Coordinates of C-alpha atoms in Angstrom, one line a residue:
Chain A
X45 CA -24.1 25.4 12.5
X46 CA -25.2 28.5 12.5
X47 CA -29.0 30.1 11.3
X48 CA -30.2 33.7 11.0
X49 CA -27.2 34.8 12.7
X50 CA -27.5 32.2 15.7
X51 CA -25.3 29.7 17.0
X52 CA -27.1 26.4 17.1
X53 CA -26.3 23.5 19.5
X54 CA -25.2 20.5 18.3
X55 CA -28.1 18.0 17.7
X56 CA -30.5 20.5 17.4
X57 CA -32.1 18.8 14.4
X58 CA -32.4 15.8 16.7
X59 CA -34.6 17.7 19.5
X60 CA -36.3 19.1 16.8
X61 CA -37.6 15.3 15.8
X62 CA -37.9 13.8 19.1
X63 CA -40.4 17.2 19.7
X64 CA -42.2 16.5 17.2
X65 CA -42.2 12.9 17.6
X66 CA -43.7 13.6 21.6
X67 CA -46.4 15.8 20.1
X68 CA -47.4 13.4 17.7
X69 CA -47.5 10.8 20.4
X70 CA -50.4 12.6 22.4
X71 CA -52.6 12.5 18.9
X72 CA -54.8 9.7 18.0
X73 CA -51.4 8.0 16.0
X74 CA -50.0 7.6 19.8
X75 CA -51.8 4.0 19.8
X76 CA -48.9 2.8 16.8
X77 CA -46.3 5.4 18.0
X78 CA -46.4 6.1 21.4
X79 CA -45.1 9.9 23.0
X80 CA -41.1 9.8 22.9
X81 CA -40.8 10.4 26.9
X82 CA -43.0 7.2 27.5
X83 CA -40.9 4.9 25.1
X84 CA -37.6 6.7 27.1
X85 CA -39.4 5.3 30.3
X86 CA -39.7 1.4 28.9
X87 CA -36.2 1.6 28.1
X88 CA -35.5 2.1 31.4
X89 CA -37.7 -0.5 32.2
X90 CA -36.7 -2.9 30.3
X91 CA -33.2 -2.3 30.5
X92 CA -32.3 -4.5 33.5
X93 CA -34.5 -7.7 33.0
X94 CA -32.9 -10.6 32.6
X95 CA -34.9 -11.5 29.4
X96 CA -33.0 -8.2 28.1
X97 CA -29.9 -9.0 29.1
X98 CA -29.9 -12.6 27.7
X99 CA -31.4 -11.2 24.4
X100 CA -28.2 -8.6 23.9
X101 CA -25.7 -11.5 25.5
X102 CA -26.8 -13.7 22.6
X103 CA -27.3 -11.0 20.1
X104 CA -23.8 -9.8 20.4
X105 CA -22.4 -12.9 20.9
X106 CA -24.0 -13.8 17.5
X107 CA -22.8 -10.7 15.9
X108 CA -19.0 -10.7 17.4
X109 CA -18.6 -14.4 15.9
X110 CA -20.4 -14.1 12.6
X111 CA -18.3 -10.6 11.8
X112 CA -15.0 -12.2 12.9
X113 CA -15.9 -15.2 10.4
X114 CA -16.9 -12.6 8.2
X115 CA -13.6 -10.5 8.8
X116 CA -11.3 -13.7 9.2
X117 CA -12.4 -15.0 5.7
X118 CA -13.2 -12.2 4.0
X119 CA -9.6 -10.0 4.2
X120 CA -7.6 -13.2 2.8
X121 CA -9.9 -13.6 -0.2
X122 CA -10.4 -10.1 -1.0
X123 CA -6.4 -10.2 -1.1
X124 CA -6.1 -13.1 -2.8
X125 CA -8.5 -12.4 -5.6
X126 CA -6.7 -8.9 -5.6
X127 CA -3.0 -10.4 -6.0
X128 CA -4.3 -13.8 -8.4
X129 CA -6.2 -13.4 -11.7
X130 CA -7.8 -16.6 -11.3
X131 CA -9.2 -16.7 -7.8
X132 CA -10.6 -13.0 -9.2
X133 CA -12.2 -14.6 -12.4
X134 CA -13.3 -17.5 -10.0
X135 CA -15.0 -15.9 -7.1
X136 CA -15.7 -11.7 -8.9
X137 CA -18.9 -12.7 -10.3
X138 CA -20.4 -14.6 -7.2
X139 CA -19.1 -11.6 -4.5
X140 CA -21.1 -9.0 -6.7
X141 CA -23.9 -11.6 -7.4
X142 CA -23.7 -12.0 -3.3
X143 CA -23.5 -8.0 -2.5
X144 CA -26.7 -7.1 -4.8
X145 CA -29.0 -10.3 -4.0
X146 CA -31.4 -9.7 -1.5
X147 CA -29.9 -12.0 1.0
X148 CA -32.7 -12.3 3.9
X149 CA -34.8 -14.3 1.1
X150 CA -31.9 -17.0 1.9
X151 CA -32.6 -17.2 5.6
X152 CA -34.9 -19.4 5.8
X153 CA -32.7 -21.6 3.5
X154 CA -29.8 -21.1 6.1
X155 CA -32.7 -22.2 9.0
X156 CA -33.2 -25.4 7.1
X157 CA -30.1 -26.3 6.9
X158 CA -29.1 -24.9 10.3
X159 CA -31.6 -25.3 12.8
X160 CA -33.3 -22.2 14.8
X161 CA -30.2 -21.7 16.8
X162 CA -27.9 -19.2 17.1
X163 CA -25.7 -21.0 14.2
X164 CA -28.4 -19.6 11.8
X165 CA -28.0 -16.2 12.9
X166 CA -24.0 -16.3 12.9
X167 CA -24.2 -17.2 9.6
X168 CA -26.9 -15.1 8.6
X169 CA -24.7 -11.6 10.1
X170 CA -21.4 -13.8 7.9
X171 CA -23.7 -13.8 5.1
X172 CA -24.4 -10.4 5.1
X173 CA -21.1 -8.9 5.8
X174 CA -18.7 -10.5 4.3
X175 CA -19.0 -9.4 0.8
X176 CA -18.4 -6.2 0.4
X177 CA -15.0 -6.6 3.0
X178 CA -14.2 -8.8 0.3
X179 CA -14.7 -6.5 -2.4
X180 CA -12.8 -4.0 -0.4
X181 CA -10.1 -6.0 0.0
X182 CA -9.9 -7.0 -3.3
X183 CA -9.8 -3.0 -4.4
X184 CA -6.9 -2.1 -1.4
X185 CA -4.8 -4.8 -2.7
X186 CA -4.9 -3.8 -6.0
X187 CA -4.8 -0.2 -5.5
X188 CA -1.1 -0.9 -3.7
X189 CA 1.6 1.1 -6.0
X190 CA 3.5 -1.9 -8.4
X191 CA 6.7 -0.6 -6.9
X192 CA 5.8 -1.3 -3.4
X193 CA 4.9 -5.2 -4.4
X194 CA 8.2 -4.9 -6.4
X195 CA 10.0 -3.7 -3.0
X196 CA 8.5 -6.6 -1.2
X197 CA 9.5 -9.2 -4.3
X198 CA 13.2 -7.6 -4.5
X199 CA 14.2 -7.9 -1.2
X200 CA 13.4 -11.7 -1.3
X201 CA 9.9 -11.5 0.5
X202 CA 8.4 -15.3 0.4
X203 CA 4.1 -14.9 -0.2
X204 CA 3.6 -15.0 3.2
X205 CA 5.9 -12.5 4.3
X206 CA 4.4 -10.1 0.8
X207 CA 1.1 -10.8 2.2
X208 CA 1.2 -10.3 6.0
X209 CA 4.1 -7.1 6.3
X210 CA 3.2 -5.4 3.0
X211 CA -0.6 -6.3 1.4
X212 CA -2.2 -6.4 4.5
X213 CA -0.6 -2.9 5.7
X214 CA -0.7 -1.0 2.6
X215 CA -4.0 -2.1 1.7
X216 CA -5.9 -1.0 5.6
X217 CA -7.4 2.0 4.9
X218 CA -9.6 0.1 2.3
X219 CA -9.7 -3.3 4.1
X220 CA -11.0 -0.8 7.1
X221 CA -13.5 0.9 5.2
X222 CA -14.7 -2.8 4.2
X223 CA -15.2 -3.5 7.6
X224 CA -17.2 -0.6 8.6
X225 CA -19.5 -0.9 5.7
X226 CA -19.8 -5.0 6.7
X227 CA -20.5 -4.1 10.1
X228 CA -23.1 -1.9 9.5
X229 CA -25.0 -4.9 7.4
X230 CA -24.1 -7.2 9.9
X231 CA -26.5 -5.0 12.4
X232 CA -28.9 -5.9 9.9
X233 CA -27.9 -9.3 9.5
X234 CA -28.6 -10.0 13.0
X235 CA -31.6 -8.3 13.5
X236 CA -33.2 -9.8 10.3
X237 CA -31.8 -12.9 11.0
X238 CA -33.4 -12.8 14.6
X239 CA -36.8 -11.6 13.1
X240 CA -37.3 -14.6 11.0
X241 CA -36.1 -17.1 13.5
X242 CA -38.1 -15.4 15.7
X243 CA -37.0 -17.5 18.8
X244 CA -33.8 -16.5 19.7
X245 CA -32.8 -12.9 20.9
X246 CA -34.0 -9.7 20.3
X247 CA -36.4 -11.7 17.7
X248 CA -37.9 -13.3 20.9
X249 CA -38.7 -9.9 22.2
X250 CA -39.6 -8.3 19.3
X251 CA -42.2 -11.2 18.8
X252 CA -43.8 -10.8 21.9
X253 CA -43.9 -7.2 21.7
X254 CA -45.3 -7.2 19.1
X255 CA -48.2 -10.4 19.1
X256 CA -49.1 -8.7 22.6
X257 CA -49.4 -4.6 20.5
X258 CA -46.7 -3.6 23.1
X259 CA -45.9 -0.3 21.0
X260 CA -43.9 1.2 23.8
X261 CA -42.1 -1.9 24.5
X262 CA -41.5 -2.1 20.7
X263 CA -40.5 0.9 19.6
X264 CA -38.2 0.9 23.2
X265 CA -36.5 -1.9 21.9
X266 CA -36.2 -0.4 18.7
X267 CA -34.1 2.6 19.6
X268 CA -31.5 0.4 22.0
X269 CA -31.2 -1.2 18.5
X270 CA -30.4 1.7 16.7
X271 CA -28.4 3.3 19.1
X272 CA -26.2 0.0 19.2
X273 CA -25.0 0.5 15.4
X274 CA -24.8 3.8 15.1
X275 CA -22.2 3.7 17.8
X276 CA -20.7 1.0 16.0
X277 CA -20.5 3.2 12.7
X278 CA -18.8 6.0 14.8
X279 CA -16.8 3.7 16.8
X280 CA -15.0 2.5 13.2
X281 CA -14.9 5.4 11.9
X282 CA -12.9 6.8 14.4
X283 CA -10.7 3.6 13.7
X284 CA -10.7 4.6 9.8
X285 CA -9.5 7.9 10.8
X286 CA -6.6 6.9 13.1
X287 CA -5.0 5.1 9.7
X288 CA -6.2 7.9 7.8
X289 CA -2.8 10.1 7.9
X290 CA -1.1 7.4 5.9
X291 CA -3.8 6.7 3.3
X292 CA -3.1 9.9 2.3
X293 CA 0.5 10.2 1.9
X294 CA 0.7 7.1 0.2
X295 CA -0.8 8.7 -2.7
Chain B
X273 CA 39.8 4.2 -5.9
X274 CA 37.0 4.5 -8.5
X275 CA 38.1 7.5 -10.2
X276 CA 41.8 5.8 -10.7
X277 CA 39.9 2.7 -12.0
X278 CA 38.2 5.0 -14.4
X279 CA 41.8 6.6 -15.5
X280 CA 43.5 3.6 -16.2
X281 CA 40.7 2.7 -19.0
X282 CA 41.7 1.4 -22.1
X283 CA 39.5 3.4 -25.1
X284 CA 35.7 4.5 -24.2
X285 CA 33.9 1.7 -26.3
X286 CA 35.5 -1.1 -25.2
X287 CA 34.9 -3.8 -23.4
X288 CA 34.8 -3.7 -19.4
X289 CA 38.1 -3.8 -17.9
X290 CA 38.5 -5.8 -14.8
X291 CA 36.0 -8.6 -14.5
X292 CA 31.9 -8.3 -15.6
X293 CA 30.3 -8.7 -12.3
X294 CA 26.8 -8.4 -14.1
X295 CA 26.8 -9.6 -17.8
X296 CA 23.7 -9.0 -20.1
X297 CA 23.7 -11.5 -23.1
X298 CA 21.5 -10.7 -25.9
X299 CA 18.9 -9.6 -24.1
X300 CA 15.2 -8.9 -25.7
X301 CA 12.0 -8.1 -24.4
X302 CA 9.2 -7.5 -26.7
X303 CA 5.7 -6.6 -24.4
X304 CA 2.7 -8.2 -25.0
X305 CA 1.1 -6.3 -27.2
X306 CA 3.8 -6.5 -29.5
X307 CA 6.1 -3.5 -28.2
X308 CA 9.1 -3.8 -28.6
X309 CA 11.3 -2.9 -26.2
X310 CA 14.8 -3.8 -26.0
X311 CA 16.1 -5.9 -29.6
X312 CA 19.1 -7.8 -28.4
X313 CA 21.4 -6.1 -25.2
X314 CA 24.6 -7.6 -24.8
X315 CA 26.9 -5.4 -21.9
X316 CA 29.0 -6.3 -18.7
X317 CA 28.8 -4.2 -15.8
X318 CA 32.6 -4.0 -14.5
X319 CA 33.0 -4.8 -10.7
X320 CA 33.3 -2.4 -8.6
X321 CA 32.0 0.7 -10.6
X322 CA 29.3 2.8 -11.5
X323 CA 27.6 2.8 -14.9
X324 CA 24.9 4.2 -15.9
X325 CA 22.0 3.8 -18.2
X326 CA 21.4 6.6 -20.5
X327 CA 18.9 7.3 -23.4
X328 CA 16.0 9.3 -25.0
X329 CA 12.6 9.0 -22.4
X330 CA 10.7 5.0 -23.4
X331 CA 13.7 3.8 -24.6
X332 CA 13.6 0.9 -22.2
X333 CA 16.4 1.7 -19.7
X334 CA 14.5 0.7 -16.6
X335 CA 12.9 -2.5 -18.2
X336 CA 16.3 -3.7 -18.9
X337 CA 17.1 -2.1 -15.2
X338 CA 14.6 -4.1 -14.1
X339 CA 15.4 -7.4 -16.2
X340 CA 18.8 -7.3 -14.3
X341 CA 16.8 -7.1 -10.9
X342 CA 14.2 -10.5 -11.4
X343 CA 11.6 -8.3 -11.4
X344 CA 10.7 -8.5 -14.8
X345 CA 11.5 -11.5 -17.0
X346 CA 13.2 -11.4 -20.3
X347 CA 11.9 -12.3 -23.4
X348 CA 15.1 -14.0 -24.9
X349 CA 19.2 -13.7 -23.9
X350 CA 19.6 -13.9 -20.2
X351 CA 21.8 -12.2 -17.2
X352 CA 24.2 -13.3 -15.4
X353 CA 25.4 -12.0 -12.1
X354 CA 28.3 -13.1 -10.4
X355 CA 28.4 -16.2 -13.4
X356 CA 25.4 -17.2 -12.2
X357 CA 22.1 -16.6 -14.2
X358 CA 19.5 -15.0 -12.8
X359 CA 16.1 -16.2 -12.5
X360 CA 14.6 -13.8 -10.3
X361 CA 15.7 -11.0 -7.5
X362 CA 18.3 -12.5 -5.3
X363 CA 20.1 -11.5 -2.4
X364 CA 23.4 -10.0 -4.2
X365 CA 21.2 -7.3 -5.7
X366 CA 19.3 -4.6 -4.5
X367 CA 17.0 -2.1 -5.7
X368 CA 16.4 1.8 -5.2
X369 CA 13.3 3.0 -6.4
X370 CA 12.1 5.9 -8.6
X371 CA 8.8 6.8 -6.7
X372 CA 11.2 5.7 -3.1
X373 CA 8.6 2.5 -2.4
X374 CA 8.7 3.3 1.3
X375 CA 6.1 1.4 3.5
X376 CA 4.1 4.2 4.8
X377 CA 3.0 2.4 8.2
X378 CA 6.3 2.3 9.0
X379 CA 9.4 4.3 10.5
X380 CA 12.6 4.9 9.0
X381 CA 14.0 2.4 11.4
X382 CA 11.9 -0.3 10.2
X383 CA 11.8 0.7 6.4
X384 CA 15.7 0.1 6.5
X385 CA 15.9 -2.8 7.9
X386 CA 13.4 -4.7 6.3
X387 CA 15.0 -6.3 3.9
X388 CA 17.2 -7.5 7.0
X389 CA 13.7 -8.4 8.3
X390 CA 12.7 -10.8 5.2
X391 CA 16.0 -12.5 5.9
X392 CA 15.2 -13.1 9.6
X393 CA 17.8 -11.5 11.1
X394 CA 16.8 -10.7 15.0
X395 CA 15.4 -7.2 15.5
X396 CA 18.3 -5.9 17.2
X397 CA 20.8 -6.9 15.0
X398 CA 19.3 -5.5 12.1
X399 CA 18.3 -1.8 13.4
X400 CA 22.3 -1.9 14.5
X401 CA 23.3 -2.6 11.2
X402 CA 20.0 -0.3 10.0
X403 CA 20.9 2.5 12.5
X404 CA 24.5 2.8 10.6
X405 CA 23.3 2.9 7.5
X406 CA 20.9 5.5 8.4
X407 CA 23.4 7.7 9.8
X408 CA 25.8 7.1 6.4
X409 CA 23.0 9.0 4.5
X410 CA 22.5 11.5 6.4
X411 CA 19.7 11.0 7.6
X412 CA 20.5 10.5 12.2
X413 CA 18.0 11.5 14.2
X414 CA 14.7 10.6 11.5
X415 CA 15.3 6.7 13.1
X416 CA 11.9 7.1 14.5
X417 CA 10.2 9.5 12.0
X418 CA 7.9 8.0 9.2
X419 CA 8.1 8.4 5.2
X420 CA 5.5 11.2 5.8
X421 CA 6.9 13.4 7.9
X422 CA 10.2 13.7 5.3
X423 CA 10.8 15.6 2.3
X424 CA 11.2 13.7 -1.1
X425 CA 15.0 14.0 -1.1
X426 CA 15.5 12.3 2.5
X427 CA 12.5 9.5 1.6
X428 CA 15.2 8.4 -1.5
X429 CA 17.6 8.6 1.5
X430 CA 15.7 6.1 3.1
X431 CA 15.5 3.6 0.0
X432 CA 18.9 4.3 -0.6
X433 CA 19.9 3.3 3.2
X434 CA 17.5 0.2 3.0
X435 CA 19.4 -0.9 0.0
X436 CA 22.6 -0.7 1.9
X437 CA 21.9 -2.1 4.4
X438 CA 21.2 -5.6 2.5
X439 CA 24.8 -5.3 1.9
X440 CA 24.3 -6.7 -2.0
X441 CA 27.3 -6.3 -4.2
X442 CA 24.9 -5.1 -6.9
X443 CA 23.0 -1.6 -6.3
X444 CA 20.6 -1.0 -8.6
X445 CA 18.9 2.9 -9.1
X446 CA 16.3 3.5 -11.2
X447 CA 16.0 7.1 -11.6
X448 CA 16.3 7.8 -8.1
X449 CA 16.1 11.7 -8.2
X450 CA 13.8 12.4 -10.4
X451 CA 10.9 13.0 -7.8
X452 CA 13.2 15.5 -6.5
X453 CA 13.9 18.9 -6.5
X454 CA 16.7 20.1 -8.2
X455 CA 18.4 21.9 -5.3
X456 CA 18.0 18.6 -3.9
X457 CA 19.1 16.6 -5.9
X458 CA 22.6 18.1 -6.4
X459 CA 23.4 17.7 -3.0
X460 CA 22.5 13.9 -3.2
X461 CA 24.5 13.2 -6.1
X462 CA 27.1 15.0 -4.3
X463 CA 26.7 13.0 -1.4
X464 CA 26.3 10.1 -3.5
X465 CA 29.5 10.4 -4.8
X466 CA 31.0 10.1 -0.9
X467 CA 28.9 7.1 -0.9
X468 CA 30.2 5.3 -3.6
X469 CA 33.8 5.8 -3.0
X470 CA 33.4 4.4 0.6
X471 CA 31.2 1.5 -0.1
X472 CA 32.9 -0.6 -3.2
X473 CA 29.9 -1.7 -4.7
X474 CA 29.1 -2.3 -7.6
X475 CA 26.2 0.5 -8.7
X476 CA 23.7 0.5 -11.7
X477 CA 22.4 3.8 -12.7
X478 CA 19.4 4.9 -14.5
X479 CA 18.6 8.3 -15.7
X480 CA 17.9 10.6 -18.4
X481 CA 19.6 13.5 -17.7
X482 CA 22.9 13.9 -19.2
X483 CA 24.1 16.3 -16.8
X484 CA 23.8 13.3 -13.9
X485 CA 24.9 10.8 -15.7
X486 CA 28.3 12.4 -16.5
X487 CA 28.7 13.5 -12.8
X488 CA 28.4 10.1 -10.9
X489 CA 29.1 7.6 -13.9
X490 CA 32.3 5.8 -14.3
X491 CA 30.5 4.1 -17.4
X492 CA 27.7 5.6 -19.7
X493 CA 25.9 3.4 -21.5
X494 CA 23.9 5.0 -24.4
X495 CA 21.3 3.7 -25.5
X496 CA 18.9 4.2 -28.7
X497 CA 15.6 4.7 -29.4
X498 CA 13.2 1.5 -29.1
X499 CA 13.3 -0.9 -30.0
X500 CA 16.6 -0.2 -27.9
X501 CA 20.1 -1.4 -28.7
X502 CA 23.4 0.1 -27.5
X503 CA 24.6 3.1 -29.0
X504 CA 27.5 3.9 -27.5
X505 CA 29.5 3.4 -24.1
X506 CA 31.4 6.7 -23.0
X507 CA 33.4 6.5 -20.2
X508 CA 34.0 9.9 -18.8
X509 CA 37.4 9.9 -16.8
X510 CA 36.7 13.0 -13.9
X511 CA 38.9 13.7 -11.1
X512 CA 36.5 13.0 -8.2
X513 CA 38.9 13.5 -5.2
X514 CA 38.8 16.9 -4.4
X515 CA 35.6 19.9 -4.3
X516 CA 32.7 18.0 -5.3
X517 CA 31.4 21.1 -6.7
X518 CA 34.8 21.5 -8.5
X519 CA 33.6 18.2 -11.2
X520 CA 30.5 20.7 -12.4
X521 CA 33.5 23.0 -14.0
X522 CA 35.8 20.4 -15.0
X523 CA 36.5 20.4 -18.9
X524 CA 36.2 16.8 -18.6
X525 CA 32.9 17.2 -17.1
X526 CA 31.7 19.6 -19.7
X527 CA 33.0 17.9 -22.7
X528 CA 31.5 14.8 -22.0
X529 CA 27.8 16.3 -21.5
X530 CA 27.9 18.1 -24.4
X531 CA 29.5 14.8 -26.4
X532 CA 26.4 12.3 -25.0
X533 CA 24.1 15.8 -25.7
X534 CA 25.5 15.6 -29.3
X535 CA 24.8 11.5 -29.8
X536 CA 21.3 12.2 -28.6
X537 CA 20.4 14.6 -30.2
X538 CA 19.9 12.5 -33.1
X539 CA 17.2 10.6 -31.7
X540 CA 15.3 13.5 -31.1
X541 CA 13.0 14.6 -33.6

């Protein structure tokens, strides 16, 4: 990017903020949001304890089996409601009803039913990411061209066979886009999920942070948090693009 | 072989010499909707050659192409292939694609054997056979390109090879160069004609250019406007063993465009 002529680094909008953020620190608002450079220090801090490192072990342990649930399930019904009119008349209206409803309002059902374990937050992070890889699923199945389904059909594929070499294939780049999108809510799944148990995880942390008015600790916390999924987002879209050339030429 | 077969026809109009290896009886397909599209077929397809489906544009040549195939069920009549009726695609028939149907994610290799690969044959037994095929249309050396990286003309290559290499003794085309370019697209039908005399088959055209249809068509089936019947069946009778390029100045050749041209042109308005 370039402005009044100049070459400006990369990030720059970034250092901008985190400036600003540091000046407004050292003002009277520093005792709710602490200076950047202390917060940087508690990360470093808290980093190695073993409370941290249990918190992330369970968190991503949590969010690596309630996405695979989410992926596992949510691909096959997304095709099958794509390839069958009746499983899509069946199940359309509750996957949109599902996507729009403000799910987090259902956690504490899920905590009744499941306990305050780590089953509640797995299916909390399903729960939030499963629909719309569904619904992307569903739209990649149908947007595969009639005379590739006829290929598959012609040359005596049996359903399984249609469905694992052809569907699954030909339908990827939106079945990948589905993902990234359900991956990103799963971050939120977990963390919300985590908040309102609010003994298990980062929610443990975060709850002690905050009773005790550790603003540095929180807002360290914080920032691991965020950095987590936005290197998931790049990390899948990086995977998006690497399936990219054929989206295209199969237009 | 196929242009002595071709000579030794009785009157154009007649029923197929030889026997019918695909029979269409009384065929009718009427879409939901109410459209109707084809109002009673009845045709064989003689063993061994090539005929071709000809008509005005939405006359319902591909839906009965596709009837044939399985892929598309009749409303009444039925079709029999080999005296057998057919309820769906089946193993003696294969299909070439207008828009080539080539699986994107994967190479030439693998897009011409897969139909091999439905049938479970092991993987290196079918790229053998695949790898032959490959080289018969011209296409050696692309094994390990994908449908991307190939021009139009060499991607209906590829559907072609794939149908081959099935080894059905029905080969269906439904418009297969029409996503071509011309220049194209005479050298395939030139090389099509190579093709045809070396494999035996039994092939099933579909196109709507005259020109086309006169130059690789033992048979030409015309047919009318929808709701679709058949007009007329012309068979051409070329000498197609010397100059390919030499058919394009035969009388024959010429007469017999501007004969279908002149039945067409009816339907035209």
């Amino acid at each position: 990017m370039t402005m009044f002529g100049y070459r400006l680094p990369m990030m720059t909008s970034l250092i901008l903020w985190a400036v600003l953020w540091e000046l407004v620190g050292h003002t009277e608002a520093g005792f709710i949001l602490p200076p950047l450079s202390k917060i940087v220090m508690r990360m470093g801090e808290i980093l190695p304890t073993p409370s941290f490192a249990e918190a992330l072990l369970i968190t991503g342990r949590s969010f690596l089996t309630g996405v695979g649930i989410a992926v596992l399930a949510g691909v096959p019904i997304g095709i099958l409601m794509g390839r069958s009119i009746i499983a899509d008349r069946l199940l359309l209206p509750w996957v949109n009803l599902f996507l729009s409803a403000p799910l987090s309002a259902l956690v504490p059902v899920i905590m009744v039913l499941f306990g305050l374990g780590e089953a509640t937050i797995i299916l909390t992070v399903t729960l939030f990411a499963i629909w719309i890889i569904v619904l992307n699923a569903r739209v990649g199945v149908r947007s595969i061209s009639p005379s590739l389904v006829e290929m598959a059909q012609s040359f005596g594929a049996s359903r399984w066979q249609a469905f694992s070499k052809v569907y699954v294939w030909a339908a990827l780049p939106e079945i990948l886009a589905g993902v990234r999108l359900g991956v990103i809510r799963a971050v939120k799944g977990v963390v919300i999920g985590q908040l309102l148990v609010s003994v298990v995880g980062f929610g443990t942390l975060f709850e002690i942070y905050s009773s005790h008015f550790l603003m540095e600790h929180f807002w360290a916390l914080l920032l691991v948090l965020f950095a987590f999924a936005f290197a998931l987002n790049e990390g899948m879209a990086w995977l998006e693009r690497k399936v990219q050339y054929y989206a295209a030429s199969r237009a | 072989m196929i242009a002595s077969l071709a000579n030794v026809a009785p009157h154009p109009g007649t029923a197929a010499q030889g026997s019918a290896i695909v029979s269409v009886r009384n065929i009718k397909k009427t879409y939901p909707g109410g459209v109707e599209a084809l109002s009673g077929i009845t045709l064989d397809f003689p063993e061994g050659q090539l005929t071709t489906l000809l008509g005005p544009s939405g006359c319902g040549k591909t839906t009965l192409l596709k009837i044939i195939a399985g892929l598309l069920p009749a409303t009444s009549g039925e079709v029999l292939v080999g005296g057998r009726t057919v309820t769906g695609p089946g193993p003696e028939r294969s299909f070439v694609f207008q828009d080539f149907a080539l699986m994107p994610w994967a190479s030439v290799l693998r897009n011409v054997a897969f139909g091999l690969e439905l049938r479970g044959v092991r993987k290196s037994e079918r790229e053998a056979i695949a790898v032959g095929h490959i080289a018969k249309v011209g296409l050696k050396g692309f094994e390990y390109k994908y449908p991307h990286e190939l021009s139009g003309g060499m991607r209906q290559r590829v559907g072609l090879a794939r149908a081959l290499a099935v080894d059905s003794a029905v080969i269906m085309m439904d418009e297969p160069f029409s996503a071509v370019d011309e220049q194209t697209r005479r050298k395939f039908q030139e090389d099509l004609l190579g093709l045809i005399a070396n494999e035996k088959k039994t092939f099933l055209f579909v196109t709507h250019s005259i020109e086309e249809a006169v130059y690789v068509s033992d048979r030409i089936v015309l047919l009318s406007r929808r709701p679709s019947r058949v007009s007329t069946i012309i068979e051409p009778k070329l000498d197609r063993s010397g100059d390919p390029e030499g058919i394009r100045r035969d009388p024959a050749y010429l007469d017999a465009v501007e004969g279908i041209w002149q039945s067409l042109k009816k339907y035209l308005d």
